[in-house]
Amino acid sequence: MDGRARFRRVGGGAPLAGSPRTLFRDLPRDPEVPFLWGHQDRILERYENEVDTADLALELPTGTGKTLIGLLIAEWRRRSRQERVLYLCPTRQLVHQVGAQAARYGIEAKVCLRPEYDGLDRWQGGDAVAISTYSALFNYRPRFTAPQTLILDDAHAAENYVADHWTVTVSRDEMAVAYSEIVELLGPHLDRLSVDLLAQDEPRQTDRAAVELVPLPRWWPLEAPLREILETAVQDTDQWYAWDSQVRDGLSGCSLLVSWDEIVFRPLVPATGRQEQFTNCEQRLYMSATLGSGGDLERIFGVRRIERLPAPEEWEQHSTGRRLFLLPSASLEADEMEEVVTAAVKAAGRALVLVPTHAAGEERRASLELDGVLTLGSGDVEESLEPFTAKEEAALVLANRYDGIDLPGDECRLLVLDGLPVAVNLLERFLYQRLSVTSLLSERIRTRLTQGVGRATRGEGDWCAVLVASRGAYDFCARGEVRELLHPELQGEIRFGLDQSRDREAAEFRQLLDVLLEHGEEWQEADEQIRQMRDEARRGEDPATPALERAVAHEIDFTYSMWEGNYPNALESAVAAADALEGDPVAPYRAWWLYQAGTAAWMAYTSFGMEEMMQRSRELFRRAAAAGRSVHWFAELAWGQLGEGGEEPDVNTLNLQVAERIQTRLRSIGFHGQGFAVKSEKLRDQLGGTDSSPWEEGVTQLGALLGFDASHPGGQNTPDSVWLASEQLAIVWEIKSEENADGDIGARTVQQTAGHEAWARANRPLAEDAEVLVVLVTDRLRLGEGAELHFDGVCVASLADVRRLGEQAIATLRQVRALGQEADDHLLRSRQIESFDEARLHPRQLVERLRARPLSSLA
């Protein structure tokens, strides 16, 4: 102290401002922020007419100064309305970033993070805006007890952070005993193939990613033992908070999802209406670079309706920065594409790699590190991005972080999109893999894609390369009707990238990246082409959007009614949602809501003894099965578990199971590019000669193409290939491709072949009454002495028969795949089922064809 007199603080604190725009003029901000941009001024002017709207969303594309707008609104409401304003971000790193920007703008804000929650007292007194994470609010006992305004930044990135508070996850690794107990309890209510998968120690990667939803009528009778297992398992874990405060009392409102990694109990949407810190606010302001349509934001936050202020008009055709899309799947196979990814990461120095799941992230990190690339994960950048940006060479691999990462300028010049941005949680994975609800998920994919590829183009002069490193993401970008729904700037960039990526060698992709990194005259010419394509593009309208918007309020009403045990009301809401979902584009989603209506009716019957509800439940499950080519157990519920007996189902559930596998197989091969042609030629090569090893592998690959769970057991006296259609049907193969056609089929060969049925029943998850067809592949036409003693039930096929079957499968799947290049997944599945029926390739049809030539018919 120098002894001088000081001014006393008098009056009501900071001067009041009539609006956020006038407040800006009074802020002691950094001189480098001299004025509001024109679009910022217009957004804030429009906001002034919505200050009393309870739920309002602002669409603020990358580069529009979104954070300044959010902070101005927050500070204005704090000063003018004396409200406690809480500004939420997905991660701690973003909290610190927003805090630094608030200081730059001269806004009174405090970074307020656990465990200390510094500045909480100032927030409670209304003396500062608090900046924290979503998890700080959506938890067991939030320290922010009575917020009056919520600013929800990067709203789409908040999905899992919000839903976690209403989700209990039983991890196979971390809660092994509970996981095993639940699997054993559910075992009799799952198909044998699923139970067998869950029991494996090292399943195939595709099996590990598979997920099944257990229908409520199958698991609710086990409610008491499930509660007992969960109550014990969650003690002293992070899962206890969601269980104790939410899920325990709302278990009937949850879906039960099972995968090899974890078992999850969660509602369809988070029941945020049960959390007073969220519901009692004067205003909830959702901010995102892309708001999307079809009610997706409402589903993320469990809110019936959110009003929207769209992006400024000048951003409808233009966006910030420039991206060069490279799509190696247009020309290369998987191994070559991996080489391109590694070479590109090394050339760029620093690269951001975005993956949909943690498992995919670990796989990518292991692959890059094997090639000598230093990798970092989310834990390394929890507080700051500096551990990444300070490195000369490194790959930052992040799972489901398509928003909320800012890497402008030279901080990052390469973004790798590794995997289609979908199936980021088990519920979404089920809807994508099994139900093919692409009408709902396409909007999410477009939103994440748009947000993800903008992580390194944060300002007008920014530029980077986007390397699309998966077939799924490539197929999504390659579909013209999908691109038409994207922002015109993104349409132009992707279209240019597709044109440049076709008919390229692996080394050429590195050379194209070098052109961008050099940023010389050659790149300027390319940039001009992209701008021309952008100017030609116009954004279309998703035909599914109106129906999805009509349904969303009913979906949320259903969730709350189920959570509270009001099953008759839940039934009404689910039926209303299904009725709103009219038209072919939303048929699978309509089937989903008819199933939900059936569960509500079943619960009303089970819990309240409402006899008429059992028949209503059957009818709704049958409507669900008929609404689209949906999961097979819709029909099993209607005609099996809840059936009255003696009725034949209207839907072939076996064909649906096979169709699910075929769709997964085609997705992995890819609907665009050379993947299918390569697979076809490889199959022809395997079956074209006579060597036994290629033949055994070829028959197994043929089974997989036809939708069977096909495997090559290996070992002595085992089948050469086993095809499982379901627990009720298997085809087992013995292959004698190397034998001379002039010889006899010996008694030992027939005995060995006939014994494969017993092997399959003992070693594969088949029901006791399963049908097992045994097929001997040989060109011999005579039975040797004593062979007739063993041939009961064995059928025979020539090498040419199998080759013809292979050609028929290739031709049929080629037609189906061509449709997949344009149509959505629902139409693809329907067409696949129809095409297989016409070609007589469905499992029962194949069995009938193969049985036409029993071994006993030979001389």
PDB file of N, CA, C and O in Angstrom, residues 322 324 496 500 515-516 519-533:
ATOM      1  N   ARG A 322     -10.692 -24.070 -45.264  1.00  0.00           N
ATOM      2  CA  ARG A 322     -10.705 -24.963 -46.430  1.00  0.00           C
ATOM      3  C   ARG A 322     -10.148 -26.317 -46.052  1.00  0.00           C
ATOM      4  O   ARG A 322      -9.175 -26.427 -45.303  1.00  0.00           O
ATOM      5  N   LEU A 324      -9.098 -30.257 -47.671  1.00  0.00           N
ATOM      6  CA  LEU A 324      -8.870 -31.192 -48.770  1.00  0.00           C
ATOM      7  C   LEU A 324      -9.245 -32.581 -48.279  1.00  0.00           C
ATOM      8  O   LEU A 324      -8.598 -33.123 -47.374  1.00  0.00           O
ATOM      9  N   PHE A 496     -15.007 -32.753 -54.614  1.00  0.00           N
ATOM     10  CA  PHE A 496     -13.661 -32.611 -55.171  1.00  0.00           C
ATOM     11  C   PHE A 496     -12.772 -33.758 -54.689  1.00  0.00           C
ATOM     12  O   PHE A 496     -12.021 -34.355 -55.468  1.00  0.00           O
ATOM     13  N   GLN A 500     -10.804 -36.699 -56.897  1.00  0.00           N
ATOM     14  CA  GLN A 500      -9.339 -36.811 -56.851  1.00  0.00           C
ATOM     15  C   GLN A 500      -8.874 -38.159 -56.304  1.00  0.00           C
ATOM     16  O   GLN A 500      -7.714 -38.537 -56.504  1.00  0.00           O
ATOM     17  N   VAL A 515       1.000 -31.430 -51.824  1.00  0.00           N
ATOM     18  CA  VAL A 515       0.567 -30.226 -52.544  1.00  0.00           C
ATOM     19  C   VAL A 515      -0.146 -29.279 -51.597  1.00  0.00           C
ATOM     20  O   VAL A 515       0.075 -28.061 -51.613  1.00  0.00           O
ATOM     21  N   LEU A 516      -1.009 -29.832 -50.750  1.00  0.00           N
ATOM     22  CA  LEU A 516      -1.704 -28.981 -49.780  1.00  0.00           C
ATOM     23  C   LEU A 516      -0.728 -28.368 -48.788  1.00  0.00           C
ATOM     24  O   LEU A 516      -0.803 -27.161 -48.485  1.00  0.00           O
ATOM     25  N   HIS A 519       1.173 -25.580 -50.190  1.00  0.00           N
ATOM     26  CA  HIS A 519       0.239 -24.461 -50.314  1.00  0.00           C
ATOM     27  C   HIS A 519       0.693 -23.436 -51.359  1.00  0.00           C
ATOM     28  O   HIS A 519       0.670 -22.225 -51.133  1.00  0.00           O
ATOM     29  N   GLY A 520       1.099 -23.948 -52.505  1.00  0.00           N
ATOM     30  CA  GLY A 520       1.564 -23.081 -53.573  1.00  0.00           C
ATOM     31  C   GLY A 520       0.529 -22.887 -54.654  1.00  0.00           C
ATOM     32  O   GLY A 520      -0.685 -23.028 -54.444  1.00  0.00           O
ATOM     33  N   GLU A 521       1.006 -22.591 -55.839  1.00  0.00           N
ATOM     34  CA  GLU A 521       0.113 -22.263 -56.951  1.00  0.00           C
ATOM     35  C   GLU A 521      -0.753 -23.453 -57.348  1.00  0.00           C
ATOM     36  O   GLU A 521      -1.933 -23.287 -57.690  1.00  0.00           O
ATOM     37  N   GLU A 522      -0.191 -24.657 -57.297  1.00  0.00           N
ATOM     38  CA  GLU A 522      -0.972 -25.848 -57.655  1.00  0.00           C
ATOM     39  C   GLU A 522      -2.173 -26.012 -56.737  1.00  0.00           C
ATOM     40  O   GLU A 522      -3.272 -26.363 -57.177  1.00  0.00           O
ATOM     41  N   TRP A 523      -1.957 -25.747 -55.447  1.00  0.00           N
ATOM     42  CA  TRP A 523      -3.081 -25.842 -54.511  1.00  0.00           C
ATOM     43  C   TRP A 523      -4.102 -24.736 -54.775  1.00  0.00           C
ATOM     44  O   TRP A 523      -5.307 -24.965 -54.670  1.00  0.00           O
ATOM     45  N   GLN A 524      -3.669 -23.540 -55.125  1.00  0.00           N
ATOM     46  CA  GLN A 524      -4.610 -22.448 -55.369  1.00  0.00           C
ATOM     47  C   GLN A 524      -5.556 -22.796 -56.523  1.00  0.00           C
ATOM     48  O   GLN A 524      -6.740 -22.449 -56.497  1.00  0.00           O
ATOM     49  N   GLU A 525      -5.031 -23.496 -57.527  1.00  0.00           N
ATOM     50  CA  GLU A 525      -5.890 -23.931 -58.629  1.00  0.00           C
ATOM     51  C   GLU A 525      -6.929 -24.942 -58.143  1.00  0.00           C
ATOM     52  O   GLU A 525      -8.091 -24.899 -58.558  1.00  0.00           O
ATOM     53  N   ALA A 526      -6.500 -25.849 -57.270  1.00  0.00           N
ATOM     54  CA  ALA A 526      -7.437 -26.829 -56.713  1.00  0.00           C
ATOM     55  C   ALA A 526      -8.499 -26.128 -55.866  1.00  0.00           C
ATOM     56  O   ALA A 526      -9.695 -26.462 -55.929  1.00  0.00           O
ATOM     57  N   ASP A 527      -8.068 -25.155 -55.085  1.00  0.00           N
ATOM     58  CA  ASP A 527      -8.999 -24.416 -54.231  1.00  0.00           C
ATOM     59  C   ASP A 527     -10.063 -23.718 -55.071  1.00  0.00           C
ATOM     60  O   ASP A 527     -11.237 -23.660 -54.688  1.00  0.00           O
ATOM     61  N   GLU A 528      -9.683 -23.210 -56.210  1.00  0.00           N
ATOM     62  CA  GLU A 528     -10.639 -22.545 -57.095  1.00  0.00           C
ATOM     63  C   GLU A 528     -11.685 -23.543 -57.592  1.00  0.00           C
ATOM     64  O   GLU A 528     -12.880 -23.211 -57.698  1.00  0.00           O
ATOM     65  N   GLN A 529     -11.270 -24.767 -57.876  1.00  0.00           N
ATOM     66  CA  GLN A 529     -12.232 -25.793 -58.303  1.00  0.00           C
ATOM     67  C   GLN A 529     -13.224 -26.108 -57.183  1.00  0.00           C
ATOM     68  O   GLN A 529     -14.421 -26.282 -57.431  1.00  0.00           O
ATOM     69  N   ILE A 530     -12.722 -26.180 -55.952  1.00  0.00           N
ATOM     70  CA  ILE A 530     -13.607 -26.458 -54.813  1.00  0.00           C
ATOM     71  C   ILE A 530     -14.629 -25.346 -54.660  1.00  0.00           C
ATOM     72  O   ILE A 530     -15.824 -25.602 -54.436  1.00  0.00           O
ATOM     73  N   ARG A 531     -14.189 -24.088 -54.797  1.00  0.00           N
ATOM     74  CA  ARG A 531     -15.121 -22.970 -54.651  1.00  0.00           C
ATOM     75  C   ARG A 531     -16.201 -23.020 -55.733  1.00  0.00           C
ATOM     76  O   ARG A 531     -17.372 -22.729 -55.478  1.00  0.00           O
ATOM     77  N   GLN A 532     -15.811 -23.422 -56.932  1.00  0.00           N
ATOM     78  CA  GLN A 532     -16.802 -23.530 -58.001  1.00  0.00           C
ATOM     79  C   GLN A 532     -17.823 -24.625 -57.688  1.00  0.00           C
ATOM     80  O   GLN A 532     -19.030 -24.431 -57.889  1.00  0.00           O
ATOM     81  N   MET A 533     -17.353 -25.773 -57.190  1.00  0.00           N
ATOM     82  CA  MET A 533     -18.275 -26.852 -56.814  1.00  0.00           C
ATOM     83  C   MET A 533     -19.181 -26.413 -55.674  1.00  0.00           C
ATOM     84  O   MET A 533     -20.365 -26.763 -55.632  1.00  0.00           O
TER      85      MET A 533
END
